[in-house]
Amino acid sequence: MLLHRAVIPRLRQACRLQSVPSRLCIRACSTNDSLQPQCPSLAFSGDNSSTRGWRVMGTLLGLGAVLAYHDHRCRAAEKSPHIYTREEVRSHSSPETRIWVTLGCEVFDVTEFVDLHPGGPSKLMLAAGGPLEPFWALYAVHDQPHVREILAQYKVGELSPEDTAPSTVKTSDPYADDPVRHPALKVNSQRPFNAEPPPELLTENYITPNPIFFTRNHLPVPNLDPETYRLHVVGPPGGQSLCLSLDDLYQFPKHEITVTLQCAGNRRSEMTRIKEVKGLEWNTGAISTARWAGARLCDVLAKAGHQLCGTEAHVCFEGLDSDPTGTAYGASIPLARAMDPEAEVLLAYEMNGQPLPRDHGFPVRVVVPGVVGARHVKWLGKVSVEPEESYSHWQRRDYKGFSPSVDWDIVDFDSAPSIQELPVQSAITEPKDGETVQSGEVTIKGYAWSGGGRAVVRVDVSLDGGLTWQVAELDGEEQRPRKAWAWRLWQLQAPVPAGKKELNIVCKAVDDSYNVQPDTVAPIWNLRGVLSNAWHRVHVRVTP
């Protein structure tokens, strides 16, 4: 009875205080509805009252233990979530380590969802170990309540509020003020920053979104004030030099064109497999397409008094990016191209309807349709017309092609012309090399482009290393004769030959001059690894 007197008041209090929340908690946490708490009758009668009393108290004690247990479970569920650092999240970036992502301050383990992702596992894996926000910015369809509800099921904790990445860059570092970049980019060098989009994103859109447009920098990115920016255009002898603000450039007729930019080193990694070259290890992503807008260079040059002359001349561009010695990036194009309205050379200030991003030349850059990216000078500061091409290192001692027999101990850069128009090019972006595809039918995607405004008229695709061929379907904007400034995206849906366990997929493009890509890399190898345009090859495995 002493135990009876001690337990009953406390149980009555527990019934009053915890009846509602505990019932809810038990329903949520227990698989046995009979454990819902109730206050039992304590009436005792007859000769067995003592025995019954002990039985009731035993029941009450058991019920008290159940209440205490479920109260503990509820409190545990309501306690603060587990806190993780960004470094811990980054360590979970593969199926072996589990695949974590973050959104805001929340951490999610999406390992079990990867194969269910509607956009395919490879797209979600781009964010593995990092934030989702940059990818949701590209694909706004994700930012919807039902998507957030799905994601909430995979929450495992939250980011530490103190987990702010400390700056490891000294203020004297010339790259300290570089802009923030999209995490999907495959970085080939940090300083200077050079990166390419993953192939599965590259051809997902005809126009490449600004954040994943390939980036080729030679020097630190300048941070220029658009209010004080001035472009200096040197006039001819006896003419008038111009000092143009952005507002002055806006007064020229605005011209818009879709142009593909390709780095001379695109696909250099394939040359490296033949023999070592000097240069960044670009794969197939040093190429992108945008809608550019700005003033035509021919209009600006005419305003300064320039005109075509009977002797050879070059338009030299100088950027506002420079190294610690003050040496700026420079390049040049022939005056005949610059003055030709049909060549559509731009002093561009917009990219895909927005001001140029800093990595892509804000506030003004040159866009030279059909010409290698090295001549599209960014952060443009000076334009002049000279009797010879630019004396810049990148014009005279780089971006030139040589015979495979020429190596660094015998190279003579003065013996070769600077690269201007690029040769016909194509590459496969899906499936990726080493990927596994299903038997039945395979979908192959890629891009094709040719320099000098030459249109791509055909892309041939082979599943057996070039023994037999099929013609791919071309997508994208219709191309005008001699003004095909942008790529063609292409795709082919083809049956997988019965019994095949692997495919050797190959593509080659043909332009309207019937130029075609060479079949192998070795004959076009050169010491700088430029102009790499052999048949592109992808090996995949086939599952039954």
Coordinates of C-alpha atoms in Angstrom, one line a residue:
M1 CA 0.0 0.0 0.0
L2 CA 3.0 2.3 0.5
L3 CA 3.9 1.6 -3.1
H4 CA 0.2 2.2 -4.0
R5 CA 0.2 5.6 -2.2
A6 CA 3.5 6.6 -3.9
V7 CA 2.7 5.6 -7.4
I8 CA -1.0 6.6 -7.9
P9 CA -0.7 10.4 -7.5
R10 CA 2.2 10.5 -9.9
L11 CA 0.4 8.4 -12.5
R12 CA -2.7 10.6 -12.2
Q13 CA -0.4 13.7 -12.8
A14 CA 1.2 11.9 -15.7
C15 CA -2.2 11.2 -17.2
R16 CA -3.2 14.8 -16.9
L17 CA 0.0 16.3 -18.2
Q18 CA 0.9 13.8 -21.0
S19 CA -2.4 12.3 -22.2
V20 CA -2.6 14.3 -25.4
P21 CA 1.1 14.5 -26.5
S22 CA 1.9 11.0 -25.3
R23 CA -1.1 9.6 -27.3
L24 CA 0.1 11.3 -30.4
C25 CA 3.7 10.2 -29.8
I26 CA 2.7 6.6 -29.2
R27 CA 0.7 6.5 -32.4
A28 CA 3.6 7.9 -34.2
C29 CA 6.3 5.8 -32.5
S30 CA 4.6 2.6 -31.6
T31 CA 3.2 -0.2 -33.7
N32 CA 0.8 -1.3 -30.9
D33 CA -2.2 0.9 -30.5
S34 CA -3.2 -0.9 -27.2
L35 CA -0.4 1.1 -25.5
Q36 CA -2.3 4.3 -25.7
P37 CA -2.3 5.8 -22.1
Q38 CA -5.4 5.8 -20.1
C39 CA -6.1 6.4 -16.3
P40 CA -7.4 3.0 -15.0
S41 CA -10.0 2.5 -12.3
L42 CA -8.5 1.8 -8.9
A43 CA -11.5 0.2 -7.2
F44 CA -10.7 -2.8 -5.0
S45 CA -13.4 -5.3 -3.7
G46 CA -13.7 -8.8 -2.3
D47 CA -11.2 -11.0 -0.7
N48 CA -8.8 -10.8 -3.6
S49 CA -8.6 -7.0 -3.4
S50 CA -5.0 -7.2 -2.2
T51 CA -4.0 -9.5 -5.1
R52 CA -6.0 -7.4 -7.6
G53 CA -4.4 -4.2 -6.2
W54 CA -0.9 -5.6 -6.8
R55 CA -1.9 -6.6 -10.3
V56 CA -3.3 -3.1 -11.0
M57 CA -0.2 -1.5 -9.6
G58 CA 2.0 -3.8 -11.7
T59 CA -0.1 -2.7 -14.7
L60 CA 0.3 0.9 -13.7
L61 CA 4.0 0.5 -13.2
G62 CA 4.3 -1.1 -16.7
L63 CA 2.1 1.7 -18.1
G64 CA 4.4 4.3 -16.4
A65 CA 7.4 2.7 -18.0
V66 CA 5.7 2.8 -21.4
L67 CA 4.8 6.5 -20.8
A68 CA 8.4 7.3 -19.8
Y69 CA 9.8 5.4 -22.7
H70 CA 7.6 7.1 -25.3
D71 CA 8.2 10.5 -23.6
H72 CA 11.9 9.8 -24.0
R73 CA 11.4 8.9 -27.7
C74 CA 9.4 12.1 -28.3
R75 CA 11.9 14.3 -26.6
A76 CA 14.7 12.6 -28.6
A77 CA 12.8 13.3 -31.8
E78 CA 12.4 16.9 -30.8
K79 CA 16.0 17.5 -29.8
S80 CA 18.4 19.5 -32.0
P81 CA 19.3 17.8 -35.3
H82 CA 22.8 16.5 -35.9
I83 CA 25.2 19.2 -36.9
Y84 CA 27.7 18.6 -39.8
T85 CA 30.4 20.7 -41.3
R86 CA 30.7 21.3 -45.0
E87 CA 33.9 19.3 -44.9
E88 CA 31.9 16.3 -43.6
V89 CA 29.3 16.8 -46.3
R90 CA 32.0 16.9 -49.0
S91 CA 33.3 13.5 -47.8
H92 CA 30.0 12.0 -48.8
S93 CA 30.2 12.2 -52.6
S94 CA 30.0 8.6 -53.8
P95 CA 27.8 5.5 -53.3
E96 CA 30.6 4.0 -51.2
T97 CA 30.6 6.9 -48.7
R98 CA 26.9 7.7 -49.2
I99 CA 25.8 10.7 -51.3
W100 CA 24.9 13.9 -49.3
V101 CA 23.8 17.3 -50.5
T102 CA 22.8 20.5 -48.8
L103 CA 20.0 23.0 -49.4
G104 CA 20.1 26.1 -47.3
C105 CA 21.3 25.0 -43.8
E106 CA 19.9 21.4 -44.2
V107 CA 21.8 18.2 -45.0
F108 CA 20.3 15.4 -46.9
D109 CA 21.4 11.8 -47.6
V110 CA 20.0 11.2 -51.1
T111 CA 21.9 7.9 -51.8
E112 CA 18.6 5.9 -52.2
F113 CA 17.1 8.6 -54.5
V114 CA 19.9 8.9 -57.0
D115 CA 18.6 6.1 -59.2
L116 CA 15.1 7.5 -59.0
H117 CA 16.1 11.1 -60.1
P118 CA 13.9 12.0 -63.1
G119 CA 16.8 13.8 -64.8
G120 CA 19.0 10.7 -64.5
P121 CA 21.6 9.7 -61.8
S122 CA 24.5 11.6 -63.5
K123 CA 22.8 15.0 -63.1
L124 CA 22.2 14.5 -59.4
M125 CA 25.7 13.2 -58.9
L126 CA 27.0 16.6 -60.1
A127 CA 25.9 18.0 -56.7
A128 CA 27.2 15.2 -54.6
G129 CA 28.9 16.5 -51.5
G130 CA 27.9 20.0 -52.1
P131 CA 25.0 22.5 -52.4
L132 CA 21.9 22.1 -54.6
E133 CA 21.3 25.8 -55.0
P134 CA 23.6 26.3 -58.1
F135 CA 21.9 23.5 -59.9
W136 CA 18.4 24.5 -58.9
A137 CA 19.2 27.9 -60.3
L138 CA 19.9 26.2 -63.7
Y139 CA 16.8 24.0 -63.4
A140 CA 14.2 26.2 -61.7
V141 CA 11.5 23.4 -62.0
H142 CA 13.1 21.9 -58.8
D143 CA 12.1 24.8 -56.6
Q144 CA 8.6 23.6 -55.9
P145 CA 6.8 22.4 -52.8
H146 CA 6.4 18.8 -53.9
V147 CA 10.1 18.5 -54.7
R148 CA 11.0 19.9 -51.2
E149 CA 8.6 17.4 -49.6
I150 CA 10.5 14.6 -51.4
L151 CA 13.8 16.0 -50.3
A152 CA 12.7 16.4 -46.7
Q153 CA 12.4 12.6 -46.4
Y154 CA 16.1 12.3 -46.8
K155 CA 17.2 14.9 -44.2
V156 CA 19.9 13.7 -41.8
G157 CA 20.9 17.0 -40.1
E158 CA 21.9 20.6 -40.5
L159 CA 25.0 22.6 -41.3
S160 CA 27.0 24.1 -38.5
P161 CA 26.2 27.8 -38.3
E162 CA 29.9 28.4 -37.6
D163 CA 30.9 26.6 -40.7
T164 CA 31.9 29.5 -42.8
A165 CA 34.8 28.8 -45.1
P166 CA 37.8 30.8 -43.8
S167 CA 39.6 32.8 -46.4
T168 CA 42.8 31.1 -47.3
V169 CA 43.7 33.7 -49.9
K170 CA 45.9 36.6 -48.9
T171 CA 44.8 40.1 -49.9
S172 CA 48.0 40.4 -51.9
D173 CA 47.0 37.4 -54.0
P174 CA 46.1 38.7 -57.5
Y175 CA 43.4 36.0 -57.7
A176 CA 41.8 37.0 -54.4
D177 CA 39.0 39.0 -56.1
D178 CA 38.1 36.4 -58.7
P179 CA 34.3 35.7 -59.0
V180 CA 32.5 32.8 -57.5
R181 CA 32.0 29.9 -60.0
H182 CA 29.4 27.2 -60.5
P183 CA 30.3 24.0 -58.8
A184 CA 29.3 21.8 -61.8
L185 CA 32.3 23.1 -63.8
K186 CA 35.2 20.7 -64.1
V187 CA 38.2 22.8 -63.1
N188 CA 41.4 22.4 -65.1
S189 CA 43.3 25.1 -63.3
Q190 CA 42.4 27.4 -60.4
R191 CA 44.9 30.2 -61.0
P192 CA 44.2 31.4 -63.5
F193 CA 40.7 29.9 -63.5
N194 CA 39.9 27.5 -66.4
A195 CA 37.0 25.2 -66.4
E196 CA 34.5 23.3 -68.6
P197 CA 30.9 22.1 -68.2
P198 CA 30.4 18.3 -67.8
P199 CA 29.4 16.8 -71.2
E200 CA 25.9 15.8 -70.0
L201 CA 25.1 19.4 -69.3
L202 CA 26.9 20.9 -72.3
T203 CA 24.3 19.9 -74.9
E204 CA 21.2 19.9 -72.8
N205 CA 20.4 23.4 -74.2
Y206 CA 21.2 24.9 -77.5
I207 CA 22.2 28.1 -75.7
T208 CA 24.7 27.4 -72.9
P209 CA 23.5 29.0 -69.6
N210 CA 26.0 31.7 -68.4
P211 CA 27.0 29.9 -65.2
I212 CA 28.3 26.8 -67.0
F213 CA 29.7 28.4 -70.1
F214 CA 33.3 27.2 -70.4
T215 CA 35.8 29.7 -68.9
R216 CA 39.3 30.3 -70.3
N217 CA 41.3 32.9 -68.4
H218 CA 45.0 33.6 -68.8
L219 CA 45.4 36.1 -66.0
P220 CA 43.5 37.3 -62.9
V221 CA 39.9 38.6 -63.5
P222 CA 39.8 42.4 -63.3
N223 CA 37.0 43.9 -61.3
L224 CA 36.0 46.9 -63.4
D225 CA 33.6 49.7 -62.5
P226 CA 31.1 50.2 -65.4
E227 CA 30.7 53.9 -64.5
T228 CA 34.4 54.7 -65.0
Y229 CA 35.0 52.1 -67.8
R230 CA 36.5 53.5 -71.0
L231 CA 37.4 51.9 -74.3
H232 CA 40.2 53.6 -76.2
V233 CA 39.9 53.3 -80.0
V234 CA 43.1 54.6 -81.7
G235 CA 42.3 56.5 -84.8
P236 CA 44.2 56.5 -88.1
P237 CA 47.0 59.1 -88.7
G238 CA 45.2 62.4 -89.0
G239 CA 42.0 60.8 -87.7
Q240 CA 40.2 61.0 -84.4
S241 CA 40.8 58.6 -81.5
L242 CA 37.8 57.7 -79.4
C243 CA 37.4 57.2 -75.7
L244 CA 34.1 55.4 -75.3
S245 CA 32.1 54.8 -72.1
L246 CA 29.5 52.1 -71.9
D247 CA 26.8 54.7 -72.6
D248 CA 28.7 55.8 -75.7
L249 CA 28.7 52.1 -77.0
Y250 CA 25.0 51.9 -76.3
Q251 CA 24.5 54.7 -78.9
F252 CA 25.8 52.5 -81.7
P253 CA 23.2 50.3 -83.4
K254 CA 22.7 47.2 -81.2
H255 CA 23.5 44.0 -83.1
E256 CA 22.7 40.4 -81.8
I257 CA 24.0 37.1 -83.0
T258 CA 24.3 33.5 -81.7
V259 CA 27.9 32.5 -81.7
T260 CA 29.8 29.4 -80.6
L261 CA 33.2 29.9 -78.9
Q262 CA 35.7 27.1 -78.9
C263 CA 39.1 27.1 -77.3
A264 CA 42.0 26.0 -79.5
G265 CA 42.8 23.4 -76.9
N266 CA 39.4 21.7 -76.9
R267 CA 39.9 17.9 -76.7
R268 CA 43.6 18.3 -75.9
S269 CA 43.4 15.4 -73.5
E270 CA 43.1 13.1 -76.4
M271 CA 46.5 14.3 -77.8
T272 CA 48.1 13.8 -74.4
R273 CA 47.3 10.1 -74.7
I274 CA 49.5 10.0 -77.9
K275 CA 52.4 12.0 -76.5
E276 CA 52.7 14.7 -73.8
V277 CA 51.8 18.2 -74.7
K278 CA 52.0 21.5 -72.8
G279 CA 48.6 22.9 -71.9
L280 CA 45.5 22.5 -69.9
E281 CA 43.8 19.1 -70.0
W282 CA 40.6 20.1 -71.8
N283 CA 38.2 17.3 -72.6
T284 CA 35.2 18.0 -74.9
G285 CA 33.8 20.9 -72.9
A286 CA 36.0 23.9 -74.0
I287 CA 33.2 25.0 -76.3
S288 CA 29.9 26.8 -75.6
T289 CA 27.3 28.8 -77.3
A290 CA 25.6 32.1 -76.4
R291 CA 23.5 34.9 -77.7
W292 CA 25.7 38.0 -77.8
A293 CA 24.7 41.6 -78.2
G294 CA 26.7 44.8 -78.7
A295 CA 28.1 47.3 -81.1
R296 CA 29.5 46.1 -84.4
L297 CA 33.3 46.6 -84.5
C298 CA 33.0 47.9 -88.1
D299 CA 30.7 50.7 -87.0
V300 CA 33.1 51.8 -84.2
L301 CA 36.2 51.6 -86.4
A302 CA 34.4 53.7 -89.1
K303 CA 33.4 56.3 -86.4
A304 CA 37.2 56.6 -85.6
G305 CA 37.9 57.1 -89.3
H306 CA 39.3 53.7 -90.2
Q307 CA 38.7 52.2 -93.6
L308 CA 40.0 49.3 -95.7
C309 CA 43.4 49.9 -97.3
G310 CA 45.3 48.2 -100.0
T311 CA 48.0 46.9 -97.7
E312 CA 47.7 44.2 -95.1
A313 CA 46.6 45.5 -91.7
H314 CA 45.4 44.0 -88.4
V315 CA 43.1 45.1 -85.7
C316 CA 44.8 44.7 -82.3
F317 CA 42.9 44.2 -79.1
E318 CA 44.3 44.7 -75.6
G319 CA 42.5 43.5 -72.5
L320 CA 42.5 45.1 -69.0
D321 CA 43.6 41.9 -67.4
S322 CA 47.3 41.9 -66.7
D323 CA 50.1 40.0 -64.8
P324 CA 52.2 41.5 -62.0
T325 CA 54.5 43.0 -64.5
G326 CA 51.6 44.9 -66.2
T327 CA 51.6 42.8 -69.3
A328 CA 48.1 42.6 -70.6
Y329 CA 46.4 39.9 -72.7
G330 CA 46.3 40.7 -76.4
A331 CA 45.3 39.3 -79.8
S332 CA 44.5 40.5 -83.3
I333 CA 42.4 39.7 -86.4
P334 CA 42.8 40.9 -90.0
L335 CA 41.4 44.3 -90.7
A336 CA 39.4 42.9 -93.6
R337 CA 37.4 40.7 -91.3
A338 CA 36.9 43.5 -88.7
M339 CA 35.6 46.0 -91.3
D340 CA 33.2 43.5 -93.0
P341 CA 29.6 44.0 -91.8
E342 CA 28.9 40.4 -92.9
A343 CA 31.6 39.1 -90.5
E344 CA 29.5 40.5 -87.6
V345 CA 32.4 41.1 -85.3
L346 CA 31.0 42.6 -82.0
L347 CA 32.1 44.7 -79.2
A348 CA 29.7 42.7 -77.0
Y349 CA 28.3 44.0 -73.7
E350 CA 25.5 41.4 -73.3
M351 CA 25.5 37.6 -73.0
N352 CA 22.2 35.7 -73.2
G353 CA 20.3 38.9 -72.5
Q354 CA 22.3 39.9 -69.4
P355 CA 25.4 42.1 -68.8
L356 CA 28.5 40.0 -69.4
P357 CA 29.5 38.0 -66.3
R358 CA 32.9 38.9 -65.0
D359 CA 34.5 35.7 -66.1
H360 CA 33.3 36.4 -69.6
G361 CA 34.6 39.9 -70.1
F362 CA 32.5 42.4 -68.2
P363 CA 31.8 45.1 -69.2
V364 CA 33.0 44.7 -72.9
R365 CA 34.6 41.9 -74.9
V366 CA 35.3 41.1 -78.5
V367 CA 33.2 38.4 -80.2
V368 CA 34.7 37.2 -83.5
P369 CA 32.2 34.7 -85.1
G370 CA 33.9 31.6 -86.7
V371 CA 37.3 32.3 -85.1
V372 CA 39.2 30.6 -82.3
G373 CA 38.3 31.8 -78.8
A374 CA 41.8 33.2 -78.2
R375 CA 41.0 36.2 -80.4
H376 CA 37.8 37.0 -78.5
V377 CA 39.6 39.4 -76.1
K378 CA 37.8 40.0 -72.8
W379 CA 37.7 43.1 -70.6
L380 CA 38.6 45.1 -73.7
G381 CA 40.5 48.2 -73.0
K382 CA 42.1 49.2 -76.3
V383 CA 41.6 48.8 -80.0
S384 CA 44.1 49.9 -82.7
V385 CA 44.8 49.2 -86.3
E386 CA 48.4 48.2 -87.0
P387 CA 50.4 47.1 -90.1
E388 CA 51.3 43.8 -88.3
E389 CA 49.5 41.4 -86.0
S390 CA 49.6 41.9 -82.2
Y391 CA 52.9 41.4 -80.6
S392 CA 51.2 39.7 -77.7
H393 CA 52.8 36.4 -76.5
W394 CA 49.4 34.8 -77.1
Q395 CA 49.4 35.9 -80.8
R396 CA 53.0 35.4 -81.7
R397 CA 54.2 32.5 -79.4
D398 CA 51.1 30.5 -78.8
Y399 CA 48.0 29.1 -80.5
K400 CA 49.8 27.9 -83.6
G401 CA 49.8 24.4 -85.1
F402 CA 52.9 22.4 -86.1
S403 CA 53.8 19.1 -87.7
P404 CA 53.9 16.1 -85.4
S405 CA 57.6 15.9 -86.0
V406 CA 58.2 19.4 -84.4
D407 CA 59.1 19.4 -80.7
W408 CA 60.1 22.1 -78.3
D409 CA 63.8 21.9 -79.0
I410 CA 63.3 22.8 -82.7
V411 CA 60.0 24.8 -82.8
D412 CA 60.0 28.1 -84.7
F413 CA 56.9 30.0 -83.9
D414 CA 57.5 32.6 -86.6
S415 CA 57.2 29.8 -89.2
A416 CA 53.5 29.1 -88.6
P417 CA 50.5 31.4 -88.9
S418 CA 48.4 32.2 -85.9
I419 CA 45.2 30.2 -85.6
Q420 CA 42.1 32.1 -86.8
E421 CA 39.3 29.9 -88.2
L422 CA 39.1 26.5 -86.6
P423 CA 38.6 23.1 -88.5
V424 CA 35.3 21.1 -88.5
Q425 CA 34.6 19.5 -85.1
S426 CA 32.2 17.2 -83.4
A427 CA 32.0 15.2 -80.1
I428 CA 29.7 12.8 -78.2
T429 CA 28.3 14.1 -74.9
E430 CA 26.0 11.2 -74.1
P431 CA 26.6 8.4 -73.2
K432 CA 29.9 9.1 -71.4
D433 CA 33.0 7.0 -71.9
G434 CA 32.9 3.9 -69.7
E435 CA 29.2 4.2 -69.1
T436 CA 26.8 1.2 -69.1
V437 CA 23.8 1.3 -71.4
Q438 CA 20.8 -0.9 -71.7
S439 CA 20.4 -3.4 -74.5
G440 CA 17.6 -2.7 -77.0
E441 CA 18.1 0.9 -78.1
V442 CA 20.8 3.6 -77.3
T443 CA 20.4 7.3 -77.6
I444 CA 23.6 9.2 -78.6
K445 CA 23.9 13.0 -78.4
G446 CA 26.6 15.5 -79.2
Y447 CA 27.6 18.8 -80.9
A448 CA 29.1 19.7 -84.2
W449 CA 30.7 23.0 -85.4
S450 CA 33.0 24.3 -88.1
G451 CA 35.0 27.6 -88.2
G452 CA 34.7 30.4 -90.6
G453 CA 30.9 30.3 -90.8
R454 CA 30.9 26.9 -92.6
A455 CA 27.7 25.1 -91.9
V456 CA 27.6 21.5 -90.6
V457 CA 25.7 19.5 -93.2
R458 CA 26.0 16.0 -91.7
V459 CA 27.1 14.1 -88.7
D460 CA 27.9 10.4 -89.1
V461 CA 27.7 8.0 -86.1
S462 CA 29.1 4.5 -85.8
L463 CA 28.5 1.9 -83.1
D464 CA 31.2 -0.4 -84.3
G465 CA 34.3 1.8 -84.4
G466 CA 33.8 3.1 -87.9
L467 CA 32.9 -0.1 -89.8
T468 CA 29.3 1.0 -90.5
W469 CA 27.7 4.4 -90.2
Q470 CA 24.3 6.0 -89.5
V471 CA 23.4 9.7 -90.1
A472 CA 22.3 11.6 -87.0
E473 CA 19.5 14.1 -86.8
L474 CA 20.6 17.7 -86.6
D475 CA 18.9 20.1 -84.1
G476 CA 19.3 23.9 -83.4
E477 CA 19.0 27.1 -85.4
E478 CA 19.0 27.0 -89.2
Q479 CA 22.4 28.0 -90.5
R480 CA 22.9 30.7 -93.1
P481 CA 25.5 30.1 -95.9
R482 CA 28.9 31.4 -94.9
K483 CA 27.4 32.7 -91.7
A484 CA 26.9 29.5 -89.7
W485 CA 28.4 31.0 -86.5
A486 CA 26.9 28.5 -84.1
W487 CA 27.0 24.8 -83.5
R488 CA 24.5 22.1 -84.4
L489 CA 23.3 19.8 -81.7
W490 CA 22.6 16.2 -82.9
Q491 CA 21.3 12.9 -81.7
L492 CA 20.8 9.4 -82.9
Q493 CA 18.5 6.7 -81.6
A494 CA 19.9 3.4 -82.8
P495 CA 19.2 -0.3 -82.0
V496 CA 21.9 -2.1 -80.1
P497 CA 23.1 -5.1 -82.2
A498 CA 21.9 -8.3 -80.5
G499 CA 24.5 -10.1 -78.4
K500 CA 26.8 -7.0 -78.1
K501 CA 28.4 -6.6 -74.7
E502 CA 30.1 -3.3 -75.6
L503 CA 29.9 -0.6 -78.2
N504 CA 32.7 1.5 -79.7
I505 CA 30.7 4.7 -80.6
V506 CA 32.3 7.1 -83.0
C507 CA 31.2 10.4 -84.6
K508 CA 32.5 12.6 -87.4
A509 CA 31.1 15.8 -88.8
V510 CA 31.1 17.2 -92.4
D511 CA 30.8 20.9 -93.2
D512 CA 29.5 22.6 -96.4
S513 CA 33.0 22.7 -97.9
Y514 CA 33.0 18.9 -97.4
N515 CA 35.8 19.1 -94.9
V516 CA 35.6 16.1 -92.6
Q517 CA 37.3 15.2 -89.4
P518 CA 40.5 13.0 -89.5
D519 CA 40.0 9.4 -88.2
T520 CA 42.9 9.4 -85.7
V521 CA 44.8 11.7 -83.4
A522 CA 48.4 10.7 -84.1
P523 CA 48.7 12.4 -87.6
I524 CA 47.5 15.8 -86.2
W525 CA 49.4 15.7 -82.9
N526 CA 51.3 18.9 -82.2
L527 CA 53.4 20.1 -79.3
R528 CA 50.7 22.6 -78.0
G529 CA 47.8 20.1 -78.3
V530 CA 45.7 22.5 -80.3
L531 CA 43.3 21.8 -83.2
S532 CA 42.3 18.4 -81.8
N533 CA 39.4 17.3 -84.0
A534 CA 39.9 13.6 -84.8
W535 CA 36.8 11.3 -84.7
H536 CA 35.5 11.3 -81.2
R537 CA 35.3 7.9 -79.6
V538 CA 33.3 6.6 -76.6
H539 CA 33.4 3.0 -75.3
V540 CA 30.4 1.8 -73.4
R541 CA 29.3 -1.5 -71.9
V542 CA 25.9 -3.1 -72.6
T543 CA 23.8 -4.8 -70.0
P544 CA 21.2 -7.4 -71.0

